[in-house]
């Protein structure tokens, strides 16, 4: 039988109803707390993700700032770096000194060969050859050396000058594109060698182009995905490039030496005049020379009309004032007890006229 309905005023029924209501209220409160904790954990996860993304962006900005504006190096380098820097300076100085000596030898050889004089017989030392090589230090050479030093570091220079990143990126891309065409430089140099007779006096451009192509071919920009190669494969092209550079230096130095000698021969009258007084007759003849006899004098014979090319170790290398490169000889006069050498100014331009 079903239980009779509770009477409204029944205490037992009222207690049971109150208990059921309290249980339902407690369950609702638990659900609210659970949902509140879930929302709190969700908001905490969102905040944590936001902080992580902010940290990632901050690290990216720091890396980008360090890339665009690298930190200044420390004022004092460690001992290892100082030794490496000193070793690099000494190596570069030795290389430059050797190249300058070689350039001086080639220049002086071509210069004196124009006057039929062997430069090796003059006994020039290392300092004299270095001084002779300074003739090659001209404005085009200085500009070329400056470009050679700046071009590989051009992107870093643009960054230090606060040039926009887009421009720097384009410069890097252009440099890599040029480096990948290293074979064209080599081919152009070989083609100019085949046309050797037609490119004079600019024959030095042929070995210089070949050397440039060989050096570019060893750069990382020419082969970005290539693994490191052995010493032979990398060293042989670099050694060949060095030989081509030496050849180019020899061509330029020889050309300048001959050019300087021709300029001197074209203005012999401006060179110091040499008067030779001798106790005995000398076999000195040439265009523009004058031979005189001085009776009753200790030095009976006088020769004028000579111009000085070089004086070294009491030897005077002279040529007649009307000297011609193809037919006339140069004279070597040694100063001894039977000869007196007088040096006088050459023909001077009128006052106020600049010598060229």
mmCIF file of C-alpha atoms in Angstrom:
data_model
loop_
_atom_site.group_PDB
_atom_site.id
_atom_site.type_symbol
_atom_site.label_atom_id
_atom_site.label_comp_id
_atom_site.label_asym_id
_atom_site.label_seq_id
_atom_site.Cartn_x
_atom_site.Cartn_y
_atom_site.Cartn_z
ATOM 1 C CA UNK A 1 0.000 0.000 0.000
ATOM 2 C CA UNK A 2 1.222 3.509 -0.717
ATOM 3 C CA UNK A 3 2.193 5.720 2.136
ATOM 4 C CA UNK A 4 -0.422 8.215 3.099
ATOM 5 C CA UNK A 5 0.246 11.778 2.172
ATOM 6 C CA UNK A 6 1.866 13.840 4.737
ATOM 7 C CA UNK A 7 -0.275 16.095 6.722
ATOM 8 C CA UNK A 8 0.799 19.732 6.478
ATOM 9 C CA UNK A 9 1.126 20.131 10.159
ATOM 10 C CA UNK A 10 2.949 16.811 10.569
ATOM 11 C CA UNK A 11 6.407 17.395 12.159
ATOM 12 C CA UNK A 12 7.936 14.328 10.533
ATOM 13 C CA UNK A 13 6.908 15.428 7.052
ATOM 14 C CA UNK A 14 8.245 18.935 7.606
ATOM 15 C CA UNK A 15 11.637 17.622 8.700
ATOM 16 C CA UNK A 16 11.927 15.400 5.694
ATOM 17 C CA UNK A 17 11.120 18.264 3.313
ATOM 18 C CA UNK A 18 13.649 20.582 4.951
ATOM 19 C CA UNK A 19 16.345 17.935 4.663
ATOM 20 C CA UNK A 20 15.671 17.422 0.973
ATOM 21 C CA UNK A 21 15.789 21.185 0.319
ATOM 22 C CA UNK A 22 19.080 21.594 2.162
ATOM 23 C CA UNK A 23 20.631 18.742 0.163
ATOM 24 C CA UNK A 24 19.541 20.310 -3.132
ATOM 25 C CA UNK A 25 21.000 23.710 -2.121
ATOM 26 C CA UNK A 26 24.350 22.156 -1.163
ATOM 27 C CA UNK A 27 24.570 20.363 -4.524
ATOM 28 C CA UNK A 28 23.909 23.600 -6.408
ATOM 29 C CA UNK A 29 26.595 25.426 -4.445
ATOM 30 C CA UNK A 30 29.114 22.658 -5.230
ATOM 31 C CA UNK A 31 28.344 22.960 -8.953
ATOM 32 C CA UNK A 32 28.857 26.726 -8.799
ATOM 33 C CA UNK A 33 32.211 26.299 -7.013
ATOM 34 C CA UNK A 34 33.355 23.698 -9.536
ATOM 35 C CA UNK A 35 32.471 25.969 -12.457
ATOM 36 C CA UNK A 36 34.197 28.937 -10.756
ATOM 37 C CA UNK A 37 37.381 26.893 -10.215
ATOM 38 C CA UNK A 38 37.295 25.745 -13.851
ATOM 39 C CA UNK A 39 36.946 29.332 -15.078
ATOM 40 C CA UNK A 40 39.801 30.415 -12.784
ATOM 41 C CA UNK A 41 42.061 27.636 -14.110
ATOM 42 C CA UNK A 42 41.133 28.567 -17.687
ATOM 43 C CA UNK A 43 41.964 32.236 -17.078
ATOM 44 C CA UNK A 44 45.255 31.213 -15.444
ATOM 45 C CA UNK A 45 46.141 29.092 -18.511
ATOM 46 C CA UNK A 46 45.292 32.010 -20.820
ATOM 47 C CA UNK A 47 47.444 34.373 -18.757
ATOM 48 C CA UNK A 48 50.331 31.866 -18.735
ATOM 49 C CA UNK A 49 50.099 31.454 -22.517
ATOM 50 C CA UNK A 50 50.035 35.234 -22.958
ATOM 51 C CA UNK A 51 53.133 35.600 -20.755
ATOM 52 C CA UNK A 52 54.917 32.864 -22.737
ATOM 53 C CA UNK A 53 54.080 34.564 -26.045
ATOM 54 C CA UNK A 54 55.273 37.909 -24.652
ATOM 55 C CA UNK A 55 58.564 36.328 -23.540
ATOM 56 C CA UNK A 56 59.060 34.772 -26.990
ATOM 57 C CA UNK A 57 58.439 38.141 -28.674
ATOM 58 C CA UNK A 58 60.788 39.862 -26.237
ATOM 59 C CA UNK A 59 63.579 37.340 -26.918
ATOM 60 C CA UNK A 60 63.018 37.758 -30.677
ATOM 61 C CA UNK A 61 63.298 41.554 -30.341
ATOM 62 C CA UNK A 62 66.512 41.186 -28.329
ATOM 63 C CA UNK A 63 68.013 38.832 -30.932
ATOM 64 C CA UNK A 64 67.009 41.166 -33.759
ATOM 65 C CA UNK A 65 68.457 44.151 -31.908
ATOM 66 C CA UNK A 66 71.707 42.294 -31.291
ATOM 67 C CA UNK A 67 71.863 41.324 -34.959
ATOM 68 C CA UNK A 68 71.279 44.874 -36.196
ATOM 69 C CA UNK A 69 73.350 46.555 -33.484
ATOM 70 C CA UNK A 70 75.936 44.074 -32.198
ATOM 71 C CA UNK A 71 77.386 44.880 -28.801
ATOM 72 C CA UNK A 72 80.670 46.727 -28.733
ATOM 73 C CA UNK A 73 83.701 44.497 -28.189
ATOM 74 C CA UNK A 74 85.407 44.662 -24.842
ATOM 75 C CA UNK A 75 88.090 47.296 -24.465
ATOM 76 C CA UNK A 76 90.721 44.766 -23.439
ATOM 77 C CA UNK A 77 91.110 41.610 -25.535
ATOM 78 C CA UNK A 78 92.139 38.351 -23.890
ATOM 79 C CA UNK A 79 95.754 37.202 -24.396
ATOM 80 C CA UNK A 80 94.755 34.580 -26.976
ATOM 81 C CA UNK A 81 93.007 37.140 -29.147
ATOM 82 C CA UNK A 82 95.919 39.573 -28.835
ATOM 83 C CA UNK A 83 98.335 36.893 -29.995
ATOM 84 C CA UNK A 84 96.070 35.985 -32.906
ATOM 85 C CA UNK A 85 95.770 39.661 -33.889
ATOM 86 C CA UNK A 86 99.547 40.130 -33.726
ATOM 87 C CA UNK A 87 100.069 36.998 -35.802
ATOM 88 C CA UNK A 88 97.589 38.256 -38.405
ATOM 89 C CA UNK A 89 99.275 41.664 -38.581
ATOM 90 C CA UNK A 90 102.727 40.122 -38.978
ATOM 91 C CA UNK A 91 101.499 37.730 -41.668
ATOM 92 C CA UNK A 92 99.744 40.481 -43.599
ATOM 93 C CA UNK A 93 102.777 42.754 -43.241
ATOM 94 C CA UNK A 94 105.105 40.051 -44.554
ATOM 95 C CA UNK A 95 102.820 39.425 -47.527
ATOM 96 C CA UNK A 96 102.530 43.127 -48.360
ATOM 97 C CA UNK A 97 106.287 43.612 -47.957
ATOM 98 C CA UNK A 98 107.016 40.692 -50.278
ATOM 99 C CA UNK A 99 104.620 42.003 -52.916
ATOM 100 C CA UNK A 100 106.098 45.504 -52.665
ATOM 101 C CA UNK A 101 109.629 44.125 -53.040
ATOM 102 C CA UNK A 102 108.574 42.160 -56.103
ATOM 103 C CA UNK A 103 106.843 45.213 -57.580
ATOM 104 C CA UNK A 104 109.959 47.301 -56.963
ATOM 105 C CA UNK A 105 112.145 44.728 -58.709
ATOM 106 C CA UNK A 106 109.881 44.629 -61.753
ATOM 107 C CA UNK A 107 109.564 48.402 -61.954
ATOM 108 C CA UNK A 108 113.305 49.095 -61.629
ATOM 109 C CA UNK A 109 114.166 46.312 -64.087
ATOM 110 C CA UNK A 110 111.855 47.764 -66.755
ATOM 111 C CA UNK A 111 113.012 51.315 -65.999
ATOM 112 C CA UNK A 112 116.745 50.690 -66.390
ATOM 113 C CA UNK A 113 116.309 48.171 -69.194
ATOM 114 C CA UNK A 114 115.025 51.055 -71.302
ATOM 115 C CA UNK A 115 118.538 52.604 -70.989
ATOM 116 C CA UNK A 116 120.291 49.251 -71.607
ATOM 117 C CA UNK A 117 121.261 48.956 -67.921
ATOM 118 C CA UNK A 118 120.766 45.768 -65.929
ATOM 119 C CA UNK A 119 119.094 46.541 -62.630
ATOM 120 C CA UNK A 120 120.660 43.472 -61.007
ATOM 121 C CA UNK A 121 124.126 45.011 -61.574
ATOM 122 C CA UNK A 122 123.206 48.078 -59.548
ATOM 123 C CA UNK A 123 123.068 46.194 -56.250
ATOM 124 C CA UNK A 124 119.814 47.594 -54.917
ATOM 125 C CA UNK A 125 118.738 46.214 -51.554
ATOM 126 C CA UNK A 126 115.367 45.579 -49.957
ATOM 127 C CA UNK A 127 114.771 49.201 -48.815
ATOM 128 C CA UNK A 128 115.512 50.577 -52.284
ATOM 129 C CA UNK A 129 113.121 48.096 -53.871
ATOM 130 C CA UNK A 130 110.391 49.110 -51.437
ATOM 131 C CA UNK A 131 110.954 52.747 -52.374
ATOM 132 C CA UNK A 132 110.805 51.879 -56.079
ATOM 133 C CA UNK A 133 107.523 50.039 -55.519
ATOM 134 C CA UNK A 134 105.910 53.211 -54.147
ATOM 135 C CA UNK A 135 105.688 54.379 -57.742
ATOM 136 C CA UNK A 136 102.757 51.967 -58.059
ATOM 137 C CA UNK A 137 100.859 53.707 -55.260
ATOM 138 C CA UNK A 138 98.638 55.753 -57.558
ATOM 139 C CA UNK A 139 95.075 56.954 -57.110
ATOM 140 C CA UNK A 140 93.477 54.078 -59.095
ATOM 141 C CA UNK A 141 95.457 51.553 -57.062
ATOM 142 C CA UNK A 142 94.420 53.160 -53.777
ATOM 143 C CA UNK A 143 90.770 53.219 -54.866
ATOM 144 C CA UNK A 144 90.954 49.554 -55.862
ATOM 145 C CA UNK A 145 92.505 48.569 -52.520
ATOM 146 C CA UNK A 146 89.849 50.535 -50.643
ATOM 147 C CA UNK A 147 87.077 48.773 -52.564
ATOM 148 C CA UNK A 148 88.754 45.420 -51.973
ATOM 149 C CA UNK A 149 88.729 46.077 -48.239
ATOM 150 C CA UNK A 150 85.204 47.541 -48.027
ATOM 151 C CA UNK A 151 83.126 45.403 -50.409
ATOM 152 C CA UNK A 152 83.297 42.123 -48.398
ATOM 153 C CA UNK A 153 82.192 44.046 -45.266
ATOM 154 C CA UNK A 154 79.646 46.261 -46.984
ATOM 155 C CA UNK A 155 76.541 44.704 -45.310
ATOM 156 C CA UNK A 156 78.069 45.144 -41.850
ATOM 157 C CA UNK A 157 79.004 48.711 -42.750
ATOM 158 C CA UNK A 158 75.434 49.437 -43.808
ATOM 159 C CA UNK A 159 74.143 48.001 -40.526
ATOM 160 C CA UNK A 160 76.500 50.213 -38.532
ATOM 161 C CA UNK A 161 75.288 53.213 -40.537
ATOM 162 C CA UNK A 162 71.668 52.390 -39.536
ATOM 163 C CA UNK A 163 70.655 51.695 -43.129
ATOM 164 C CA UNK A 164 67.208 50.045 -43.344
ATOM 165 C CA UNK A 165 67.236 46.284 -43.086
ATOM 166 C CA UNK A 166 65.604 45.935 -46.500
ATOM 167 C CA UNK A 167 68.548 47.665 -48.207
ATOM 168 C CA UNK A 168 71.060 45.522 -46.334
ATOM 169 C CA UNK A 169 69.222 42.369 -47.333
ATOM 170 C CA UNK A 170 69.251 43.416 -50.994
ATOM 171 C CA UNK A 171 72.982 44.133 -50.837
ATOM 172 C CA UNK A 172 73.647 40.696 -49.370
ATOM 173 C CA UNK A 173 71.506 39.100 -52.069
ATOM 174 C CA UNK A 174 73.369 41.004 -54.809
ATOM 175 C CA UNK A 175 76.734 39.964 -53.357
ATOM 176 C CA UNK A 176 75.718 36.306 -53.335
ATOM 177 C CA UNK A 177 74.482 36.615 -56.932
ATOM 178 C CA UNK A 178 77.833 38.059 -58.035
ATOM 179 C CA UNK A 179 79.773 35.366 -56.172
ATOM 180 C CA UNK A 180 77.787 32.614 -57.911
ATOM 181 C CA UNK A 181 78.982 33.960 -61.282
ATOM 182 C CA UNK A 182 82.653 33.277 -60.463
ATOM 183 C CA UNK A 183 82.998 31.075 -63.560
ATOM 184 C CA UNK A 184 82.196 34.078 -65.775
ATOM 185 C CA UNK A 185 85.125 36.017 -64.279
ATOM 186 C CA UNK A 186 87.487 33.138 -65.033
ATOM 187 C CA UNK A 187 86.107 32.742 -68.564
ATOM 188 C CA UNK A 188 86.440 36.489 -69.218
ATOM 189 C CA UNK A 189 90.067 36.454 -68.048
ATOM 190 C CA UNK A 190 90.920 33.481 -70.268
ATOM 191 C CA UNK A 191 89.218 35.186 -73.236
ATOM 192 C CA UNK A 192 91.320 38.306 -72.707
ATOM 193 C CA UNK A 193 94.458 36.176 -72.621
ATOM 194 C CA UNK A 194 93.549 34.832 -76.049
ATOM 195 C CA UNK A 195 93.252 38.447 -77.229
ATOM 196 C CA UNK A 196 96.538 39.431 -75.597
ATOM 197 C CA UNK A 197 97.899 41.524 -78.469
ATOM 198 C CA UNK A 198 94.697 43.530 -78.735
ATOM 199 C CA UNK A 199 94.252 44.495 -75.076
ATOM 200 C CA UNK A 200 97.616 46.150 -74.480
ATOM 201 C CA UNK A 201 98.516 48.125 -72.418
ATOM 202 C CA UNK A 202 95.726 46.706 -70.256
ATOM 203 C CA UNK A 203 96.907 43.118 -70.277
ATOM 204 C CA UNK A 204 96.992 43.101 -66.462
ATOM 205 C CA UNK A 205 93.166 42.906 -66.497
ATOM 206 C CA UNK A 206 93.242 39.293 -67.754
ATOM 207 C CA UNK A 207 95.090 37.677 -64.795
ATOM 208 C CA UNK A 208 93.248 39.953 -62.383
ATOM 209 C CA UNK A 209 89.869 38.689 -63.625
ATOM 210 C CA UNK A 210 90.989 35.064 -63.353
ATOM 211 C CA UNK A 211 92.241 35.640 -59.795
ATOM 212 C CA UNK A 212 88.957 37.325 -58.848
ATOM 213 C CA UNK A 213 86.935 34.400 -60.174
ATOM 214 C CA UNK A 214 89.069 31.833 -58.353
ATOM 215 C CA UNK A 215 88.738 33.689 -55.048
ATOM 216 C CA UNK A 216 84.967 34.143 -55.438
ATOM 217 C CA UNK A 217 84.636 30.442 -56.212
ATOM 218 C CA UNK A 218 86.016 29.597 -52.761
ATOM 219 C CA UNK A 219 83.579 31.820 -50.878
ATOM 220 C CA UNK A 220 80.600 30.438 -48.973
ATOM 221 C CA UNK A 221 78.286 32.745 -50.930
ATOM 222 C CA UNK A 222 79.153 30.967 -54.188
ATOM 223 C CA UNK A 223 78.208 27.532 -52.774
ATOM 224 C CA UNK A 224 75.887 28.086 -49.783
ATOM 225 C CA UNK A 225 74.948 24.426 -49.341
ATOM 226 C CA UNK A 226 78.345 22.900 -50.014
ATOM 227 C CA UNK A 227 80.108 21.108 -47.164
ATOM 228 C CA UNK A 228 83.636 22.055 -46.182
ATOM 229 C CA UNK A 229 86.223 20.796 -48.631
ATOM 230 C CA UNK A 230 89.740 19.528 -48.163
ATOM 231 C CA UNK A 231 92.924 21.560 -48.135
ATOM 232 C CA UNK A 232 93.927 20.523 -51.666
ATOM 233 C CA UNK A 233 90.641 21.499 -53.317
ATOM 234 C CA UNK A 234 90.535 24.802 -51.480
ATOM 235 C CA UNK A 235 94.263 25.537 -51.393
ATOM 236 C CA UNK A 236 95.022 24.941 -55.067
ATOM 237 C CA UNK A 237 92.595 27.608 -56.407
ATOM 238 C CA UNK A 238 93.818 30.103 -53.796
ATOM 239 C CA UNK A 239 97.455 29.424 -54.729
ATOM 240 C CA UNK A 240 96.607 29.781 -58.422
ATOM 241 C CA UNK A 241 94.818 33.069 -57.674
ATOM 242 C CA UNK A 242 97.918 34.316 -55.844
ATOM 243 C CA UNK A 243 100.078 33.506 -58.878
ATOM 244 C CA UNK A 244 97.716 35.411 -61.159
ATOM 245 C CA UNK A 245 97.821 38.394 -58.782
ATOM 246 C CA UNK A 246 101.631 38.327 -58.857
ATOM 247 C CA UNK A 247 101.505 38.218 -62.644
ATOM 248 C CA UNK A 248 99.173 41.236 -62.716
ATOM 249 C CA UNK A 249 101.516 43.145 -60.387
ATOM 250 C CA UNK A 250 104.470 42.318 -62.636
ATOM 251 C CA UNK A 251 102.614 43.591 -65.704
ATOM 252 C CA UNK A 252 101.561 46.840 -64.028
ATOM 253 C CA UNK A 253 104.994 47.469 -62.511
ATOM 254 C CA UNK A 254 106.803 46.747 -65.784
ATOM 255 C CA UNK A 255 104.468 49.014 -67.729
ATOM 256 C CA UNK A 256 104.924 51.872 -65.256
ATOM 257 C CA UNK A 257 108.709 51.383 -65.280
ATOM 258 C CA UNK A 258 108.887 51.663 -69.060
ATOM 259 C CA UNK A 259 106.491 54.616 -68.995
ATOM 260 C CA UNK A 260 108.645 56.467 -66.437
ATOM 261 C CA UNK A 261 111.804 55.776 -68.445
ATOM 262 C CA UNK A 262 110.217 57.141 -71.628
ATOM 263 C CA UNK A 263 109.098 60.249 -69.782
ATOM 264 C CA UNK A 264 112.637 60.807 -68.511
ATOM 265 C CA UNK A 265 114.129 60.260 -71.975
ATOM 266 C CA UNK A 266 111.702 62.763 -73.457
ATOM 267 C CA UNK A 267 112.945 65.449 -71.036
ATOM 268 C CA UNK A 268 116.656 64.634 -70.747
ATOM 269 C CA UNK A 269 117.640 68.284 -70.856
ATOM 270 C CA UNK A 270 116.038 68.743 -67.435
ATOM 271 C CA UNK A 271 118.173 66.053 -65.833
ATOM 272 C CA UNK A 272 121.368 67.061 -63.976
ATOM 273 C CA UNK A 273 124.152 67.828 -66.454
ATOM 274 C CA UNK A 274 127.381 65.829 -66.137
ATOM 275 C CA UNK A 275 130.757 67.315 -67.087
ATOM 276 C CA UNK A 276 133.548 64.756 -67.355
ATOM 277 C CA UNK A 277 137.144 65.947 -66.983
ATOM 278 C CA UNK A 278 139.816 63.347 -67.725
ATOM 279 C CA UNK A 279 143.590 63.142 -67.953
ATOM 280 C CA UNK A 280 143.220 60.738 -70.880
ATOM 281 C CA UNK A 281 141.071 60.752 -73.953
ATOM 282 C CA UNK A 282 137.808 58.833 -73.511
ATOM 283 C CA UNK A 283 135.707 57.140 -76.157
ATOM 284 C CA UNK A 284 132.591 59.137 -75.487
ATOM 285 C CA UNK A 285 130.513 59.988 -78.520
ATOM 286 C CA UNK A 286 126.877 60.637 -79.063
ATOM 287 C CA UNK A 287 124.311 63.122 -80.290
ATOM 288 C CA UNK A 288 124.588 66.400 -78.446
ATOM 289 C CA UNK A 289 127.979 65.686 -76.840
ATOM 290 C CA UNK A 290 130.878 68.139 -77.051
ATOM 291 C CA UNK A 291 134.523 67.073 -76.609
ATOM 292 C CA UNK A 292 137.143 69.731 -75.783
ATOM 293 C CA UNK A 293 140.907 69.742 -75.233
ATOM 294 C CA UNK A 294 142.336 71.984 -72.500
ATOM 295 C CA UNK A 295 146.088 72.472 -73.110
ATOM 296 C CA UNK A 296 148.255 72.931 -70.041
ATOM 297 C CA UNK A 297 145.582 71.626 -67.648
ATOM 298 C CA UNK A 298 145.884 68.520 -65.493
ATOM 299 C CA UNK A 299 142.572 67.304 -66.825
ATOM 300 C CA UNK A 300 143.230 67.893 -70.500
ATOM 301 C CA UNK A 301 139.948 66.554 -71.900
ATOM 302 C CA UNK A 302 136.463 67.798 -71.100
ATOM 303 C CA UNK A 303 133.183 66.199 -72.208
ATOM 304 C CA UNK A 304 129.876 67.995 -71.942
ATOM 305 C CA UNK A 305 126.367 67.347 -73.201
ATOM 306 C CA UNK A 306 125.750 64.384 -70.881
ATOM 307 C CA UNK A 307 122.787 63.823 -68.580
ATOM 308 C CA UNK A 308 122.726 61.802 -65.377
ATOM 309 C CA UNK A 309 120.512 58.725 -65.107
ATOM 310 C CA UNK A 310 121.827 57.305 -61.829
ATOM 311 C CA UNK A 311 124.796 57.655 -59.486
ATOM 312 C CA UNK A 312 125.691 54.682 -57.334
ATOM 313 C CA UNK A 313 128.918 53.468 -55.695
ATOM 314 C CA UNK A 314 130.982 56.174 -57.439
ATOM 315 C CA UNK A 315 129.651 55.063 -60.796
ATOM 316 C CA UNK A 316 127.783 57.515 -62.973
ATOM 317 C CA UNK A 317 125.297 56.180 -65.495
ATOM 318 C CA UNK A 318 124.935 58.867 -68.159
ATOM 319 C CA UNK A 319 123.503 59.296 -71.659
ATOM 320 C CA UNK A 320 124.042 62.017 -74.298
ATOM 321 C CA UNK A 321 121.514 64.824 -74.271
ATOM 322 C CA UNK A 322 120.266 63.714 -77.709
ATOM 323 C CA UNK A 323 120.078 60.048 -76.721
ATOM 324 C CA UNK A 324 117.800 57.723 -78.734
ATOM 325 C CA UNK A 325 116.511 54.530 -77.176
ATOM 326 C CA UNK A 326 116.847 52.270 -80.218
ATOM 327 C CA UNK A 327 120.345 53.215 -81.390
ATOM 328 C CA UNK A 328 122.428 55.062 -78.783
ATOM 329 C CA UNK A 329 124.318 53.508 -75.852
ATOM 330 C CA UNK A 330 124.436 54.563 -72.221
ATOM 331 C CA UNK A 331 127.824 55.178 -70.550
ATOM 332 C CA UNK A 332 129.088 54.036 -67.164
ATOM 333 C CA UNK A 333 131.830 56.357 -65.854
ATOM 334 C CA UNK A 334 133.704 55.349 -62.723
ATOM 335 C CA UNK A 335 135.114 58.167 -60.655
ATOM 336 C CA UNK A 336 138.832 57.598 -59.962
ATOM 337 C CA UNK A 337 142.086 59.602 -59.825
ATOM 338 C CA UNK A 338 142.143 60.152 -63.588
ATOM 339 C CA UNK A 339 138.584 61.458 -63.862
ATOM 340 C CA UNK A 340 136.795 64.381 -62.294
ATOM 341 C CA UNK A 341 133.002 64.462 -62.384
ATOM 342 C CA UNK A 342 131.129 67.753 -62.170
ATOM 343 C CA UNK A 343 127.377 67.821 -61.677
ATOM 344 C CA UNK A 344 125.465 70.871 -62.817
ATOM 345 C CA UNK A 345 121.780 71.767 -63.103
ATOM 346 C CA UNK A 346 120.049 70.756 -66.280
ATOM 347 C CA UNK A 347 118.099 73.086 -68.474
ATOM 348 C CA UNK A 348 115.696 75.001 -66.265
ATOM 349 C CA UNK A 349 112.387 76.468 -67.467
ATOM 350 C CA UNK A 350 111.886 80.223 -67.359
ATOM 351 C CA UNK A 351 111.000 81.648 -63.978
ATOM 352 C CA UNK A 352 107.318 81.283 -63.252
ATOM 353 C CA UNK A 353 106.864 78.346 -65.658
ATOM 354 C CA UNK A 354 106.069 75.038 -63.966
ATOM 355 C CA UNK A 355 108.056 71.973 -64.998
ATOM 356 C CA UNK A 356 105.950 69.058 -66.184
#
